[in-house]
XYZ file of C-alpha atoms in Angstrom:
566
model
C 0.003 0.001 0.003
C 2.811 2.422 0.914
C 4.561 1.562 -2.372
C 1.459 2.468 -4.425
C 1.010 5.737 -2.550
C 4.604 6.736 -3.280
C 4.210 5.713 -6.948
C 1.033 7.829 -7.202
C 2.799 10.822 -5.682
C 5.742 10.497 -8.106
C 3.422 10.287 -11.102
C 1.530 13.410 -9.980
C 4.784 15.320 -9.545
C 5.996 14.307 -13.006
C 2.676 15.367 -14.545
C 2.823 18.737 -12.789
C 6.386 19.435 -13.880
C 5.695 18.420 -17.471
C 2.517 20.543 -17.578
C 4.362 23.556 -16.137
C 7.230 23.101 -18.650
C 4.813 22.934 -21.529
C 3.130 26.115 -20.383
C 6.469 27.887 -20.157
C 7.684 26.595 -23.538
C 5.115 28.228 -25.847
C 5.138 26.932 -29.382
C 5.661 30.027 -31.545
C 4.624 29.708 -35.223
C 7.102 31.114 -37.789
C 4.486 33.603 -39.003
C 4.453 35.249 -35.555
C 8.198 34.922 -34.904
C 9.002 37.277 -37.811
C 6.512 39.989 -36.907
C 7.919 43.518 -36.265
C 7.406 45.103 -32.843
C 4.559 47.462 -33.868
C 2.537 44.578 -35.366
C 3.133 42.462 -32.244
C 1.868 45.422 -30.217
C -1.358 45.628 -32.250
C -2.047 41.918 -31.606
C -1.355 42.351 -27.880
C -3.920 45.152 -27.752
C -6.593 42.944 -29.356
C -6.160 39.950 -27.086
C -6.693 39.193 -23.411
C -3.553 38.689 -21.239
C -3.623 34.887 -21.693
C -3.835 34.972 -25.500
C -1.373 37.870 -25.684
C 1.409 35.794 -24.017
C 2.719 34.377 -27.301
C 3.060 37.872 -28.834
C 4.625 39.235 -25.658
C 7.190 36.415 -25.704
C 8.201 37.237 -29.292
C 8.340 40.963 -28.496
C 10.550 40.459 -25.444
C 12.927 38.194 -27.441
C 13.496 40.670 -30.262
C 17.239 41.291 -30.594
C 18.888 44.671 -31.210
C 15.528 46.462 -31.313
C 15.437 48.057 -27.882
C 14.323 51.464 -29.214
C 11.455 49.916 -31.190
C 10.472 47.744 -28.211
C 10.489 50.839 -25.964
C 8.055 52.625 -28.247
C 5.769 49.566 -28.592
C 5.645 48.935 -24.841
C 5.039 52.646 -24.220
C 2.100 52.853 -26.621
C 0.713 49.612 -25.171
C 0.803 51.218 -21.723
C -0.923 54.324 -23.059
C -3.588 52.222 -24.840
C -4.553 50.268 -21.723
C -4.515 53.473 -19.684
C -7.217 54.937 -21.947
C -9.146 51.654 -21.494
C -8.897 52.239 -17.695
C -7.047 48.906 -17.388
C -4.421 50.441 -15.121
C -2.865 47.199 -13.933
C -2.045 46.124 -17.484
C -1.017 49.703 -18.350
C 1.550 49.785 -15.542
C 2.810 46.340 -16.583
C 3.698 47.530 -20.106
C 5.152 50.789 -18.867
C 7.432 48.702 -16.651
C 8.669 46.755 -19.744
C 9.081 50.033 -21.640
C 11.378 51.285 -18.835
C 13.565 48.147 -19.091
C 13.802 48.477 -22.851
C 14.608 52.195 -22.605
C 17.472 51.470 -20.208
C 18.858 48.845 -22.579
C 18.619 51.346 -25.458
C 20.152 54.144 -23.337
C 16.912 56.003 -24.037
C 17.425 58.132 -20.878
C 15.329 61.155 -21.782
C 12.336 58.944 -22.519
C 12.644 57.302 -19.097
C 11.138 60.335 -17.376
C 7.963 60.099 -19.451
C 7.709 56.316 -19.014
C 8.215 56.465 -15.215
C 5.674 59.284 -14.923
C 3.046 57.341 -16.871
C 3.756 54.168 -14.864
C 3.356 56.057 -11.563
C 0.088 57.639 -12.807
C -1.249 54.193 -13.728
C -0.472 52.857 -10.247
C -2.027 55.992 -8.732
C -5.258 55.587 -10.711
C -5.314 51.903 -9.697
C -4.838 52.925 -6.011
C -1.577 50.927 -5.820
C -0.183 53.679 -3.688
C 2.958 52.032 -2.381
C 3.995 51.053 -5.900
C 3.191 54.562 -7.178
C 5.242 56.065 -4.353
C 8.231 53.833 -5.242
C 8.153 55.061 -8.846
C 7.725 58.706 -7.819
C 10.695 58.377 -5.488
C 12.739 57.047 -8.400
C 11.666 60.015 -10.569
C 12.488 62.409 -7.741
C 15.972 60.919 -7.258
C 16.759 61.163 -10.959
C 15.311 64.673 -11.165
C 17.451 65.938 -8.268
C 20.546 64.278 -9.711
C 19.923 65.914 -13.102
C 18.636 69.136 -11.521
C 15.374 68.852 -13.435
C 12.878 71.129 -11.706
C 10.121 70.065 -14.108
C 10.302 66.415 -13.127
C 10.812 67.232 -9.433
C 7.472 69.117 -9.596
C 5.771 66.126 -11.291
C 7.108 63.668 -8.701
C 6.190 65.932 -5.774
C 2.641 66.334 -7.120
C 2.140 62.582 -7.181
C 3.683 62.135 -3.720
C 1.380 64.858 -2.342
C -1.709 62.983 -3.630
C -0.508 59.741 -1.966
C 0.173 61.533 1.331
C -3.296 63.095 1.140
C -4.846 59.668 0.606
C -2.967 58.275 3.609
C -4.191 61.192 5.734
C -0.652 62.470 6.289
C -2.058 65.942 5.616
C 0.653 68.073 7.215
C 3.342 66.348 5.125
C 1.192 66.616 2.017
C 0.689 70.324 2.588
C 4.408 70.918 3.212
C 5.407 69.194 -0.072
C 2.610 70.926 -2.019
C 3.696 74.381 -0.808
C 7.354 73.550 -1.605
C 6.129 72.562 -5.065
C 4.327 75.898 -5.356
C 7.653 77.699 -4.849
C 9.265 75.510 -7.496
C 6.444 76.272 -9.947
C 6.784 80.007 -9.370
C 10.317 79.791 -10.828
C 9.648 77.290 -13.610
C 8.059 76.957 -17.031
C 4.901 75.633 -15.301
C 4.066 79.070 -13.890
C 0.541 80.161 -14.938
C 0.058 76.872 -16.761
C -2.266 73.905 -16.176
C 0.062 72.260 -13.672
C 0.083 75.491 -11.665
C -3.739 75.413 -11.492
C -3.710 71.681 -10.635
C -1.332 72.339 -7.766
C -3.769 74.862 -6.302
C -6.448 72.171 -6.664
C -4.340 69.706 -4.645
C -3.611 72.265 -1.914
C -7.341 73.139 -1.724
C -8.188 69.421 -1.337
C -5.684 69.028 1.537
C -7.132 72.058 3.305
C -10.637 70.681 2.742
C -9.595 67.434 4.500
C -8.071 69.519 7.303
C -11.396 71.396 7.656
C -9.536 74.710 7.098
C -12.235 76.160 4.903
C -10.968 79.739 4.689
C -7.686 78.424 3.291
C -9.655 76.329 0.743
C -11.334 79.506 -0.536
C -8.045 81.454 -0.585
C -6.079 78.936 -2.665
C -9.060 78.047 -4.862
C -9.420 81.733 -5.807
C -5.752 81.862 -6.791
C -6.131 78.788 -8.991
C -9.358 80.112 -10.548
C -7.641 83.389 -11.517
C -4.906 81.485 -13.414
C -7.339 78.912 -14.817
C -9.567 81.597 -16.291
C -6.620 83.415 -17.856
C -5.427 80.260 -19.687
C -8.956 78.782 -20.221
C -8.159 75.642 -18.181
C -11.845 75.066 -17.610
C -11.667 71.649 -15.894
C -9.304 73.131 -13.306
C -11.638 76.121 -12.773
C -14.664 73.801 -12.414
C -12.876 71.644 -9.821
C -11.833 74.708 -7.821
C -15.359 76.186 -7.821
C -16.557 72.760 -6.612
C -13.957 72.894 -3.797
C -15.253 76.367 -2.802
C -18.827 75.030 -2.856
C -17.807 72.055 -0.683
C -16.079 74.337 1.826
C -19.179 76.554 2.088
C -21.385 73.482 2.456
C -19.300 72.145 5.358
C -19.547 75.615 6.949
C -23.345 75.273 6.635
C -23.517 78.280 4.308
C -25.821 76.626 1.775
C -26.642 79.772 -0.210
C -22.965 80.466 -0.880
C -22.321 76.785 -1.595
C -25.055 76.857 -4.278
C -23.522 80.015 -5.785
C -20.105 78.392 -6.317
C -21.490 75.018 -7.391
C -23.829 76.622 -9.918
C -20.882 78.560 -11.360
C -19.144 75.229 -11.873
C -22.297 73.680 -13.358
C -22.697 76.611 -15.766
C -19.134 76.164 -17.029
C -19.739 72.442 -17.498
C -22.936 73.004 -19.464
C -21.706 75.955 -21.540
C -18.503 74.198 -22.604
C -19.971 70.656 -22.870
C -17.270 69.232 -20.629
C -17.788 65.564 -19.763
C -14.814 64.899 -17.487
C -16.173 62.125 -15.204
C -14.403 63.155 -11.977
C -15.491 66.814 -12.304
C -19.138 65.938 -13.051
C -19.368 63.346 -10.244
C -17.898 65.620 -7.576
C -20.089 68.540 -8.653
C -23.262 66.418 -8.679
C -22.432 64.987 -5.252
C -22.066 68.339 -3.526
C -25.050 69.854 -5.319
C -27.066 66.836 -4.142
C -25.838 67.461 -0.565
C -27.062 71.059 -0.756
C -30.470 70.023 -2.086
C -30.797 67.365 0.581
C -29.937 69.997 3.214
C -32.804 72.121 1.905
C -35.073 69.016 1.891
C -35.370 69.081 -1.906
C -34.858 65.332 -2.026
C -36.185 64.764 -5.550
C -33.482 67.076 -7.009
C -30.834 65.409 -4.845
C -31.929 61.950 -5.978
C -31.855 62.961 -9.678
C -28.276 64.202 -9.394
C -27.148 61.126 -7.491
C -28.705 58.732 -9.965
C -26.939 60.654 -12.734
C -23.705 59.971 -10.806
C -24.467 56.257 -10.707
C -24.484 56.114 -14.503
C -20.882 57.448 -14.437
C -19.524 55.499 -11.430
C -18.354 51.891 -11.452
C -19.600 50.106 -8.327
C -17.430 47.131 -9.135
C -14.425 49.120 -7.883
C -14.508 48.882 -4.077
C -11.981 51.695 -3.776
C -14.216 54.325 -5.324
C -15.109 56.307 -2.223
C -17.418 58.643 -4.135
C -19.576 55.630 -5.071
C -19.847 54.822 -1.372
C -20.743 58.452 -0.537
C -23.358 58.504 -3.309
C -25.068 55.345 -2.064
C -25.309 56.674 1.467
C -26.653 60.094 0.441
C -29.112 58.405 -1.903
C -30.312 56.147 0.913
C -30.689 59.101 3.285
C -32.581 61.101 0.648
C -35.046 58.250 -0.005
C -35.557 57.757 3.716
C -36.250 61.433 4.268
C -38.685 61.476 1.352
C -40.586 58.487 2.847
C -39.543 55.802 0.356
C -38.553 53.050 2.792
C -38.212 50.397 0.101
C -35.573 52.313 -1.864
C -33.914 53.387 1.388
C -33.471 49.707 2.242
C -32.185 48.940 -1.254
C -29.499 51.652 -1.222
C -28.485 51.025 2.386
C -27.953 47.396 1.407
C -25.873 48.477 -1.599
C -23.888 50.835 0.628
C -23.245 48.113 3.224
C -22.112 45.583 0.573
C -19.811 48.056 -1.096
C -18.484 49.166 2.278
C -17.585 45.568 3.064
C -15.672 45.342 -0.240
C -14.125 48.703 0.614
C -12.852 47.323 3.923
C -11.548 44.103 2.322
C -9.638 45.997 -0.396
C -8.465 48.919 1.700
C -4.846 49.808 2.302
C -3.277 52.811 3.986
C -4.954 55.192 1.619
C -8.660 54.428 1.958
C -10.972 56.800 3.761
C -11.959 55.591 7.243
C -15.437 54.142 7.668
C -16.289 54.398 11.350
C -17.706 51.476 13.264
C -20.204 53.861 14.751
C -21.646 54.577 11.283
C -21.788 50.873 10.462
C -23.605 50.037 13.694
C -26.140 52.819 12.983
C -26.816 51.446 9.519
C -27.315 47.955 10.947
C -29.830 49.258 13.478
C -31.766 51.167 10.787
C -31.950 48.107 8.532
C -33.061 45.894 11.449
C -35.846 48.284 12.433
C -37.021 48.692 8.841
C -36.998 44.931 8.187
C -38.905 44.285 11.381
C -41.537 46.883 10.431
C -42.018 45.402 6.948
C -42.331 41.937 8.418
C -45.005 43.069 10.863
C -47.015 44.713 8.073
C -47.356 41.294 6.403
C -48.681 39.572 9.481
C -52.349 38.676 9.632
C -54.920 40.830 11.400
C -55.277 38.186 14.074
C -52.000 39.292 15.587
C -52.551 43.094 15.276
C -53.912 43.538 18.785
C -51.122 41.479 20.295
C -48.557 43.312 18.195
C -49.748 46.764 19.326
C -49.871 45.588 22.924
C -46.271 44.373 22.693
C -45.162 47.599 21.001
C -46.891 49.660 23.668
C -45.163 47.717 26.444
C -41.787 47.941 24.686
C -42.181 51.666 24.093
C -43.259 52.169 27.683
C -40.185 50.241 28.806
C -37.964 52.246 26.506
C -39.449 55.519 27.701
C -38.969 54.403 31.285
C -35.451 53.285 30.598
C -34.456 56.534 28.912
C -36.164 58.587 31.582
C -34.148 56.863 34.302
C -31.037 57.135 32.183
C -31.693 60.874 31.664
C -32.165 61.418 35.404
C -28.936 59.594 36.107
C -27.071 61.586 33.424
C -28.605 64.820 34.709
C -27.149 64.159 38.154
C -23.781 63.479 36.559
C -24.090 66.698 34.562
C -24.909 68.817 37.603
C -21.964 67.323 39.454
C -19.731 67.857 36.413
C -20.726 71.557 36.060
C -19.832 72.137 39.673
C -16.437 70.526 39.135
C -15.796 72.504 35.914
C -16.515 75.784 37.691
C -13.924 75.018 40.342
C -11.325 73.445 38.065
C -9.144 76.541 37.598
C -8.658 77.147 41.289
C -7.891 73.485 41.914
C -5.294 73.441 39.131
C -3.494 76.480 40.569
C -3.496 74.985 44.042
C -2.267 71.665 42.716
C 0.607 73.333 40.825
C 1.724 75.248 43.890
C 1.677 72.084 45.989
C 3.841 70.235 43.490
C 6.329 73.116 43.188
C 7.151 72.794 46.869
C 8.262 69.139 46.776
C 10.308 69.183 43.521
C 14.005 69.191 44.365
C 15.544 67.813 41.146
C 16.443 70.834 39.007
C 16.103 68.912 35.711
C 12.676 67.578 36.699
C 11.565 71.050 37.702
C 12.681 72.430 34.317
C 10.752 69.694 32.499
C 7.611 70.328 34.560
C 7.882 74.070 33.875
C 8.197 73.226 30.214
C 5.059 71.103 30.424
C 3.259 73.956 32.194
C 4.235 76.312 29.327
C 2.984 73.841 26.751
C -0.283 73.587 28.709
C -0.608 77.387 28.724
C -0.021 77.446 24.969
C -2.605 74.659 24.614
C -0.164 72.479 22.681
C -2.198 69.447 23.727
C -4.873 70.559 21.188
C -2.544 69.770 18.243
C -3.138 66.507 16.353
C 0.626 65.921 16.318
C 0.900 66.148 20.097
C 2.745 62.871 20.732
C 5.188 61.771 23.430
C 8.061 62.172 20.970
C 6.960 65.624 19.819
C 6.486 66.832 23.396
C 9.813 65.374 24.479
C 11.565 67.402 21.751
C 9.844 70.600 22.931
C 10.938 70.156 26.549
C 14.374 68.914 25.430
C 14.378 65.487 27.014
C 14.129 61.883 25.816
C 10.761 60.137 25.692
C 11.527 57.551 28.396
C 12.469 60.167 30.984
C 9.521 62.382 30.036
C 7.158 59.439 30.441
C 8.559 58.697 33.920
C 8.228 62.324 34.985
C 4.593 62.443 33.849
C 3.869 59.142 35.585
C 5.454 60.364 38.837
C 4.413 64.025 38.984
C 1.182 63.994 37.017
C 0.278 60.567 38.439
C -0.975 59.288 35.062
C 0.307 57.893 31.783
C 1.143 60.277 28.870
C -2.071 59.382 27.002
C -4.174 59.902 30.144
C -2.411 63.210 30.713
C -3.153 64.550 27.174
C -6.718 63.225 27.143
C -7.459 64.766 30.550
C -6.151 68.140 29.379
C -8.277 67.985 26.205
C -11.434 66.956 27.996
C -10.998 69.594 30.724
C -10.439 72.205 27.990
C -13.498 71.193 26.021
C -15.691 71.070 29.131
C -14.841 74.687 29.971
C -15.017 75.960 26.399
C -18.380 74.342 25.727
C -19.728 76.003 28.860
C -18.460 79.492 27.891
C -18.400 79.539 24.053
C -21.877 79.424 22.468
C -20.492 79.367 18.913
C -18.271 76.389 19.781
C -21.384 74.516 21.007
C -22.948 74.921 17.567
C -20.118 72.900 15.921
C -20.666 69.312 14.943
C -19.124 66.606 17.183
C -16.653 65.871 14.345
C -15.567 69.529 14.177
C -15.213 69.789 17.967
C -13.109 66.597 17.974
C -10.836 68.007 15.254
C -10.565 71.347 17.057
C -9.179 69.755 20.236
C -6.755 67.382 18.537
C -8.662 64.137 17.980
C -8.525 62.459 14.582
C -12.051 61.099 14.799
C -15.339 61.877 16.576
C -15.322 58.250 17.745
C -12.093 58.748 19.673
C -13.284 62.042 21.170
C -16.633 60.577 22.276
C -14.907 57.558 23.848
C -12.518 59.679 25.959
C -15.191 62.258 26.864
C -17.508 59.550 28.116
C -14.707 57.756 29.994
C -13.856 61.044 31.764
C -17.381 62.338 32.462
C -19.749 59.394 32.092
C -21.722 61.430 29.521
C -21.930 61.735 25.777
C -20.731 65.102 24.389
C -24.089 65.709 22.746
C -25.906 65.278 26.076
C -23.504 67.700 27.792
C -24.003 70.307 25.056
C -27.800 70.059 25.214
C -27.829 70.443 28.977
C -25.503 73.456 28.774
C -27.936 75.067 26.301
C -30.870 74.335 28.620
C -28.978 75.740 31.560
C -28.089 78.913 29.672
C -31.695 79.454 28.570
C -32.892 78.991 32.185
C -30.394 81.582 33.412
C -31.440 84.086 30.682
C -35.137 83.666 31.445
């Protein structure tokens, strides 16, 4: 039996090796073997990757034709780029680069590398794109080519923006702006595009005044050179900034300017149209004109490919479409688009890398609850009349229980709030007393200097910065991270993270109590203002510190203020 098993295993191995060898050793007919490179390229274009292998093999084996091979590979890359087959496009650009090196076609290498990086960028292969852009940047600096340094920096900025490294992205983009000012790109399309990138970064940073400032600069140049797509994108950025500031009238003004340019000049650029439609739909939804919002969003769907899980605008469109249908009372279509959103979000999560926009668990849980409630309601509608009385009785009891539960919860939270307000009002005095007490017992001169440094950073509210890390703070007080951590543990009696979170929450408690405008901000904006990267993180730390949700605290502050005024 053992002998037969071994024999079977050997036979299988031989079969596998022979099969693999046959696959590797393609039989190439003489009619194909003598084809010139451009003809081989035309056959590669017409066939799928599997059928194209034989032509690729002949093309790669051509001797003493490196220049011709370079051109053929380059045009193959360009062809598949126009077909939006970016993976195959990058593949051929890679072969073009190898052939160009063999042909000492050095000047052409810049163009090939740039196209290859763009293909990776469009395919969201960000790490691969970054590697190619780094190569371009190294060659550009070695050859002192400002033009190609600008191109590489622009691509790197987009990747940094995608990975949410916004400060780095902004620094490189502004450095690029200085390079452009002293180059042949000044007042050209690339100059306008750079203003677009900077506006996008500021939009992600929620610095809306800066979005308007840089967009206006780009629009002025774009209008002068009739770079209409750039102007349309920048007007859309201005509209988005105004929308996020809740200035819907101004948002409409900018977005309609962009729409007018699109219509007048019959521009069909997909990205421009999709972004414009999305923000116009947001504005209509904000004004409860859901039919107009839905029309624009459905127009977007005809332009977007939902097979691509990385297309964040598709995800945004599904969600806004679902919300618009829900608000307009169409529960069936709400359920349909929520389901589509959830399915695409799952693909989004599976395919995501460092660059994909975060989808918060909080949002996912909310969607799940909405779907569950809707499904339950639809199921109950189909039940026979015999169960109607029982159903209403159960619902009444459940609602009564929920009301009772939330009433008790509110009373409990109200007690916590009253206690918290009292503590907030006495915080300043306690902090001063605490500092004086600590100053008395500190003997170590170095520790005292560090603590004074920490006090200065507290006064300057450095803890509100998103880049406030142990390492960054250690540099500012001129000490290593290990020693700083020990000092905080000993003298602040908490870990570094607890120390920063306590400062942020104490700050926000006082500011929410005294600053009415600050209370009107969204939870996301408040979180960003005090250094948190997400509203989820802010809510978690706020609740851990106070036992309350930020929204509850804000509502009670508003009630308290109205009571005092009346």
